[in-house]
């Protein structure tokens, strides 16, 4: 018996996988919208009016776009904390902890150098401290996985709580600014170290950092031998070992790179938004970055689009509360629904008949 593929099968086989990777996430988002609409209706709000309010708050005006892009900047970076290790088959969810440690290291560096360095050099010193701090934090989870067999998902999750506890201890003790009485906080950074905004807007330069990081991550993973080795290891660990690939070094390096992106997001938040460190730094950008990574299928370029969409949803929390009497946490409910739908859609890859090869006997 001879199995042959119909004419044009080469073209179809070339496009089946890309179409599947695009259409399934879109279908998951549509289902999430329907479920969220039911939730809004049960809460006494008109779902269509709620969707209209979300659109206006996120993309309805230039001011709305600025609010969206300000929130999208850290999401791009925290998403890479999950997306890059995923190429090795690792599920890292320590984004929030790496962001906190990065912000903490940046503030310590900023308070140390003060105004002694030129503004650009001072900000670069803060960025390097944040990158190293966040990278080492996530590298701990990778080291525990590779050398001790500890599940990286659990260890990175627990590292979040440790990072937050360390930050709270420092801002309530050794680093506390006695003159700031609103809540325990560190001293304010020198104004020379504040991150500026793009001319003609309220959008800080953190957005540029996020875009550059996503593009560089894509090039690293898809266009370099290092990225090929990482993808090979993630595809088949045993084959990678047989081929002589340095699995341990790859694990540590990729986890460091992922954590360094989240750490940089922490530096951006303290330099552009908070101007000091306190509990406000724990704003769930790290956890939202996990959702961005999964919706984008761990593609650094797709991360940009998904981060903008989710940034718009986050920007709409206030208007949902004012206009529809919905809790401000409604956007978190929406995030959770989207996350569950995307996770379910992952189980459908390669199983739907529309995306399978149909041999002709």
Coordinates of C-alpha atoms in Angstrom, one line a residue:
X1 CA 0.0 0.0 0.0
X2 CA 1.4 3.4 -1.0
X3 CA 0.5 6.5 0.8
X4 CA 0.6 9.7 -1.2
X5 CA -0.4 13.3 -0.4
X6 CA -2.7 15.2 -2.6
X7 CA -1.5 17.9 -5.0
X8 CA -0.7 21.1 -3.1
X9 CA 0.1 19.1 0.1
X10 CA 3.5 20.7 0.4
X11 CA 1.9 24.1 0.5
X12 CA -0.7 23.0 3.0
X13 CA 1.8 21.3 5.2
X14 CA 3.9 24.5 5.2
X15 CA 1.0 26.6 6.4
X16 CA -0.9 24.2 8.7
X17 CA 1.4 24.7 11.7
X18 CA 1.6 28.6 11.5
X19 CA -2.2 28.8 11.0
X20 CA -2.7 26.5 14.0
X21 CA -0.4 28.6 16.2
X22 CA -2.3 31.7 15.3
X23 CA -5.9 30.5 15.1
X24 CA -6.0 28.5 18.3
X25 CA -4.9 31.4 20.6
X26 CA -7.4 33.7 18.8
X27 CA -10.2 31.1 19.4
X28 CA -9.2 30.9 23.0
X29 CA -9.5 34.7 23.4
X30 CA -12.9 34.6 21.7
X31 CA -14.1 31.9 24.2
X32 CA -12.6 33.9 27.1
X33 CA -14.6 37.0 25.9
X34 CA -17.8 35.0 25.8
X35 CA -17.2 33.6 29.3
X36 CA -16.3 37.1 30.6
X37 CA -19.5 38.4 29.0
X38 CA -21.5 35.9 31.0
X39 CA -19.7 36.9 34.2
X40 CA -20.5 40.6 33.5
X41 CA -24.1 39.8 32.8
X42 CA -24.4 37.9 36.1
X43 CA -22.9 40.9 37.9
X44 CA -25.6 43.1 36.5
X45 CA -23.6 44.8 33.7
X46 CA -24.2 44.9 30.0
X47 CA -21.4 42.9 28.4
X48 CA -21.4 44.9 25.2
X49 CA -21.2 48.1 27.2
X50 CA -18.3 46.7 29.3
X51 CA -16.4 45.7 26.1
X52 CA -17.0 49.2 24.7
X53 CA -15.7 50.8 27.9
X54 CA -12.6 48.6 27.8
X55 CA -11.9 49.6 24.2
X56 CA -12.3 53.3 25.0
X57 CA -10.1 53.1 28.0
X58 CA -7.4 51.2 26.2
X59 CA -7.4 52.5 22.7
X60 CA -10.1 55.1 22.3
X61 CA -7.8 58.2 22.4
X62 CA -4.1 59.2 22.4
X63 CA -4.3 59.5 26.2
X64 CA -5.8 56.0 26.4
X65 CA -3.0 54.7 24.2
X66 CA -0.4 56.2 26.4
X67 CA -1.9 54.6 29.5
X68 CA -1.9 51.3 27.6
X69 CA 1.7 51.5 26.4
X70 CA 3.0 52.5 29.9
X71 CA 1.6 49.3 31.2
X72 CA 2.7 47.2 28.2
X73 CA 6.4 48.1 28.8
X74 CA 6.9 46.0 31.9
X75 CA 4.7 43.2 30.5
X76 CA 7.0 42.7 27.5
X77 CA 9.9 42.2 29.8
X78 CA 8.3 40.0 32.4
X79 CA 6.8 37.9 29.7
X80 CA 10.3 37.1 28.5
X81 CA 11.1 35.7 31.9
X82 CA 8.7 32.8 31.1
X83 CA 9.0 32.7 27.3
X84 CA 12.8 32.2 27.2
X85 CA 13.1 29.3 29.6
X86 CA 10.1 27.8 27.9
X87 CA 12.4 27.1 24.9
X88 CA 14.2 24.7 27.2
X89 CA 11.0 23.1 28.3
X90 CA 11.0 24.9 31.6
X91 CA 7.9 26.5 33.1
X92 CA 9.2 29.5 35.1
X93 CA 6.7 31.6 37.0
X94 CA 9.0 33.6 39.2
X95 CA 8.5 36.8 37.2
X96 CA 7.1 38.8 40.1
X97 CA 10.0 37.9 42.3
X98 CA 12.6 38.7 39.7
X99 CA 10.9 42.1 39.1
X100 CA 11.0 42.9 42.8
X101 CA 14.6 41.9 43.2
X102 CA 15.5 43.9 40.1
X103 CA 13.8 46.9 41.5
X104 CA 15.4 46.5 44.8
X105 CA 18.9 46.1 43.3
X106 CA 18.3 49.2 41.1
X107 CA 17.3 51.3 44.1
X108 CA 20.2 50.2 46.2
X109 CA 22.5 51.1 43.3
X110 CA 20.7 54.4 42.7
X111 CA 20.9 55.4 46.4
X112 CA 24.6 54.5 46.4
X113 CA 25.7 56.5 43.4
X114 CA 23.2 59.4 44.0
X115 CA 24.1 62.3 41.8
X116 CA 27.8 61.5 41.6
X117 CA 27.5 60.0 38.1
X118 CA 26.1 61.7 35.0
X119 CA 22.4 60.8 34.6
X120 CA 22.9 58.3 31.8
X121 CA 25.7 56.5 33.6
X122 CA 23.7 56.4 36.8
X123 CA 20.7 54.9 35.0
X124 CA 22.9 52.3 33.3
X125 CA 24.4 51.3 36.7
X126 CA 20.9 50.9 38.0
X127 CA 19.9 48.8 34.9
X128 CA 23.0 46.6 35.2
X129 CA 22.3 46.0 38.9
X130 CA 18.7 45.1 38.1
X131 CA 19.6 42.8 35.3
X132 CA 22.2 40.9 37.4
X133 CA 19.8 40.7 40.4
X134 CA 16.8 39.5 38.4
X135 CA 19.0 37.1 36.4
X136 CA 20.6 35.5 39.4
X137 CA 17.2 35.1 41.1
X138 CA 15.7 33.1 38.3
X139 CA 19.0 31.3 37.7
X140 CA 18.6 29.8 41.2
X141 CA 15.4 28.0 40.0
X142 CA 17.3 26.7 36.9
X143 CA 20.2 25.5 39.1
X144 CA 17.8 23.7 41.5
X145 CA 16.1 22.1 38.5
X146 CA 19.3 20.9 36.8
X147 CA 21.5 19.9 39.7
X148 CA 19.0 18.8 42.3
X149 CA 15.9 17.9 40.3
X150 CA 13.7 20.4 42.0
X151 CA 10.6 21.3 40.0
X152 CA 11.3 24.8 38.5
X153 CA 7.7 25.8 38.6
X154 CA 7.3 25.3 42.3
X155 CA 10.7 26.7 43.2
X156 CA 10.3 29.9 41.1
X157 CA 6.8 30.4 42.6
X158 CA 8.2 30.2 46.1
X159 CA 11.0 32.5 45.1
X160 CA 8.3 35.2 44.5
X161 CA 7.3 35.1 48.1
X162 CA 10.9 35.2 49.3
X163 CA 11.7 38.2 47.1
X164 CA 8.6 40.1 48.4
X165 CA 9.5 39.2 52.0
X166 CA 13.1 40.5 51.6
X167 CA 11.8 43.7 50.1
X168 CA 9.3 44.3 52.9
X169 CA 12.0 43.6 55.5
X170 CA 14.4 46.1 54.0
X171 CA 11.9 48.9 53.4
X172 CA 10.4 48.5 56.9
X173 CA 13.9 48.3 58.4
X174 CA 17.4 49.3 57.1
X175 CA 16.2 51.1 54.0
X176 CA 13.2 52.9 55.5
X177 CA 12.9 56.6 54.9
X178 CA 11.6 58.2 58.2
X179 CA 10.3 61.3 56.3
X180 CA 8.0 59.3 54.1
X181 CA 5.1 58.5 56.4
X182 CA 2.4 57.3 54.0
X183 CA 3.8 53.8 53.9
X184 CA 7.2 52.1 54.6
X185 CA 9.4 53.1 51.7
X186 CA 13.0 53.7 50.8
X187 CA 14.5 57.1 50.3
X188 CA 13.6 58.8 47.0
X189 CA 16.0 58.4 44.1
X190 CA 17.9 61.4 42.9
X191 CA 16.0 63.3 40.2
X192 CA 18.9 62.8 37.9
X193 CA 18.2 59.0 38.0
X194 CA 14.6 59.3 37.0
X195 CA 13.7 57.8 33.7
X196 CA 12.4 60.4 31.3
X197 CA 9.5 60.2 28.8
X198 CA 9.4 60.1 25.1
X199 CA 9.0 63.7 23.8
X200 CA 5.4 64.7 23.3
X201 CA 4.0 61.9 25.4
X202 CA 3.7 60.5 29.0
X203 CA 5.2 57.2 27.8
X204 CA 8.6 56.5 29.5
X205 CA 11.6 55.1 27.8
X206 CA 10.9 51.7 29.4
X207 CA 8.8 51.0 26.3
X208 CA 11.8 51.3 24.1
X209 CA 13.7 48.9 26.4
X210 CA 10.9 46.4 26.2
X211 CA 10.7 46.5 22.4
X212 CA 14.5 46.2 22.0
X213 CA 14.6 43.2 24.5
X214 CA 11.8 41.4 22.6
X215 CA 13.6 41.8 19.2
X216 CA 16.9 40.8 20.6
X217 CA 15.3 37.8 22.3
X218 CA 13.8 36.7 19.0
X219 CA 17.1 37.0 17.2
X220 CA 18.9 35.1 19.9
X221 CA 16.5 32.2 19.9
X222 CA 15.7 31.9 16.2
X223 CA 18.8 33.1 14.5
X224 CA 21.8 32.0 16.5
X225 CA 23.5 28.7 17.3
X226 CA 22.9 29.4 21.0
X227 CA 19.1 29.6 20.3
X228 CA 19.3 26.5 18.2
X229 CA 21.0 24.6 21.0
X230 CA 18.3 25.8 23.5
X231 CA 15.5 24.8 21.2
X232 CA 17.1 21.4 20.6
X233 CA 17.4 20.9 24.3
X234 CA 13.8 21.8 24.9
X235 CA 12.6 19.6 22.1
X236 CA 14.5 16.4 23.2
X237 CA 16.7 16.6 26.3
X238 CA 18.0 13.1 25.8
X239 CA 19.0 13.8 22.3
X240 CA 20.7 17.0 23.4
X241 CA 22.8 15.1 25.9
X242 CA 23.8 12.5 23.3
X243 CA 24.8 15.3 20.9
X244 CA 27.1 16.7 23.6
X245 CA 25.2 19.9 24.2
X246 CA 26.0 21.6 27.6
X247 CA 22.6 21.3 29.0
X248 CA 23.5 22.6 32.4
X249 CA 25.2 25.8 31.1
X250 CA 22.3 26.3 28.7
X251 CA 19.8 26.0 31.5
X252 CA 21.6 28.5 33.7
X253 CA 22.2 30.9 30.8
X254 CA 18.6 31.0 29.5
X255 CA 17.2 31.3 33.1
X256 CA 19.6 34.2 33.7
X257 CA 18.5 35.9 30.5
X258 CA 14.8 35.5 31.4
X259 CA 15.3 36.7 34.9
X260 CA 17.4 39.7 33.7
X261 CA 14.5 40.9 31.6
X262 CA 12.1 40.8 34.5
X263 CA 14.8 42.5 36.7
X264 CA 15.0 45.3 34.1
X265 CA 11.3 45.7 34.3
X266 CA 11.7 46.3 38.1
X267 CA 14.3 49.0 37.4
X268 CA 12.0 50.7 34.9
X269 CA 9.1 50.7 37.5
X270 CA 11.2 52.3 40.2
X271 CA 13.0 54.8 37.9
X272 CA 10.1 55.8 35.8
X273 CA 7.0 55.4 38.0
X274 CA 7.7 54.9 41.8
X275 CA 10.9 56.8 42.2
X276 CA 11.5 54.7 45.3
X277 CA 10.8 51.2 46.4
X278 CA 7.8 50.1 48.5
X279 CA 5.0 47.6 48.4
X280 CA 3.6 49.4 45.3
X281 CA 6.2 47.6 43.3
X282 CA 4.3 44.4 43.7
X283 CA 1.7 45.4 41.1
X284 CA 1.2 41.9 39.5
X285 CA 3.1 42.8 36.3
X286 CA 5.1 39.6 36.9
X287 CA 2.1 37.4 37.1
X288 CA 0.4 39.1 34.1
X289 CA 3.7 38.5 32.2
X290 CA 3.1 34.8 32.5
X291 CA -0.3 35.2 30.7
X292 CA 1.4 37.3 28.0
X293 CA 4.0 34.6 27.5
X294 CA 1.5 31.8 27.1
X295 CA -0.9 33.7 24.9
X296 CA 2.0 34.6 22.6
X297 CA 3.1 31.0 22.5
X298 CA 6.5 32.0 23.9
X299 CA 7.3 34.0 20.7
X300 CA 9.2 37.2 21.7
X301 CA 7.8 39.2 18.8
X302 CA 4.2 38.1 19.4
X303 CA 4.8 39.1 23.0
X304 CA 4.8 42.8 21.9
X305 CA 1.3 42.6 20.5
X306 CA -0.1 40.6 23.4
X307 CA 1.5 42.9 26.0
X308 CA -0.2 45.9 24.3
X309 CA -3.6 44.1 24.4
X310 CA -3.2 43.1 28.0
X311 CA -1.9 46.5 28.9
X312 CA -5.1 48.0 27.5
X313 CA -7.2 45.6 29.7
X314 CA -5.2 46.6 32.8
X315 CA -5.7 50.3 31.9
X316 CA -9.5 49.8 31.8
X317 CA -9.9 48.7 35.5
X318 CA -10.8 52.1 36.8
X319 CA -13.5 52.9 34.2
X320 CA -15.1 49.5 34.8
X321 CA -15.5 50.4 38.4
X322 CA -16.8 53.9 37.8
X323 CA -19.1 53.3 34.8
X324 CA -20.4 49.8 35.5
X325 CA -20.2 49.3 39.3
X326 CA -17.8 46.4 38.7
X327 CA -15.0 45.8 41.2
X328 CA -11.5 47.1 40.1
X329 CA -10.4 43.4 40.3
X330 CA -12.7 42.6 37.4
X331 CA -9.7 42.8 35.1
X332 CA -8.0 40.1 37.2
X333 CA -11.0 37.9 36.6
X334 CA -10.7 38.5 32.9
X335 CA -7.0 37.7 33.0
X336 CA -7.8 34.4 34.8
X337 CA -10.4 33.4 32.3
X338 CA -8.1 34.1 29.4
X339 CA -5.3 32.1 31.1
X340 CA -7.5 29.1 31.6
X341 CA -8.8 29.2 28.0
X342 CA -5.3 29.5 26.6
X343 CA -4.0 26.6 28.8
X344 CA -7.0 24.5 27.5
X345 CA -6.2 25.4 23.9
X346 CA -2.7 24.1 24.4
X347 CA -4.1 20.6 24.7
X348 CA -5.6 20.9 21.3
X349 CA -2.4 21.5 19.3
X350 CA -2.0 18.7 16.7
X351 CA -5.3 17.1 17.6
X352 CA -7.8 19.0 15.6
X353 CA -8.6 17.3 12.2
X354 CA -8.4 20.6 10.3
X355 CA -4.7 20.9 11.0
X356 CA -3.7 17.3 10.4
X357 CA -2.2 15.8 7.3
X358 CA -4.8 13.8 5.3
X359 CA -2.9 11.1 3.4
X360 CA -4.5 9.6 0.3
X361 CA -4.2 5.8 0.0

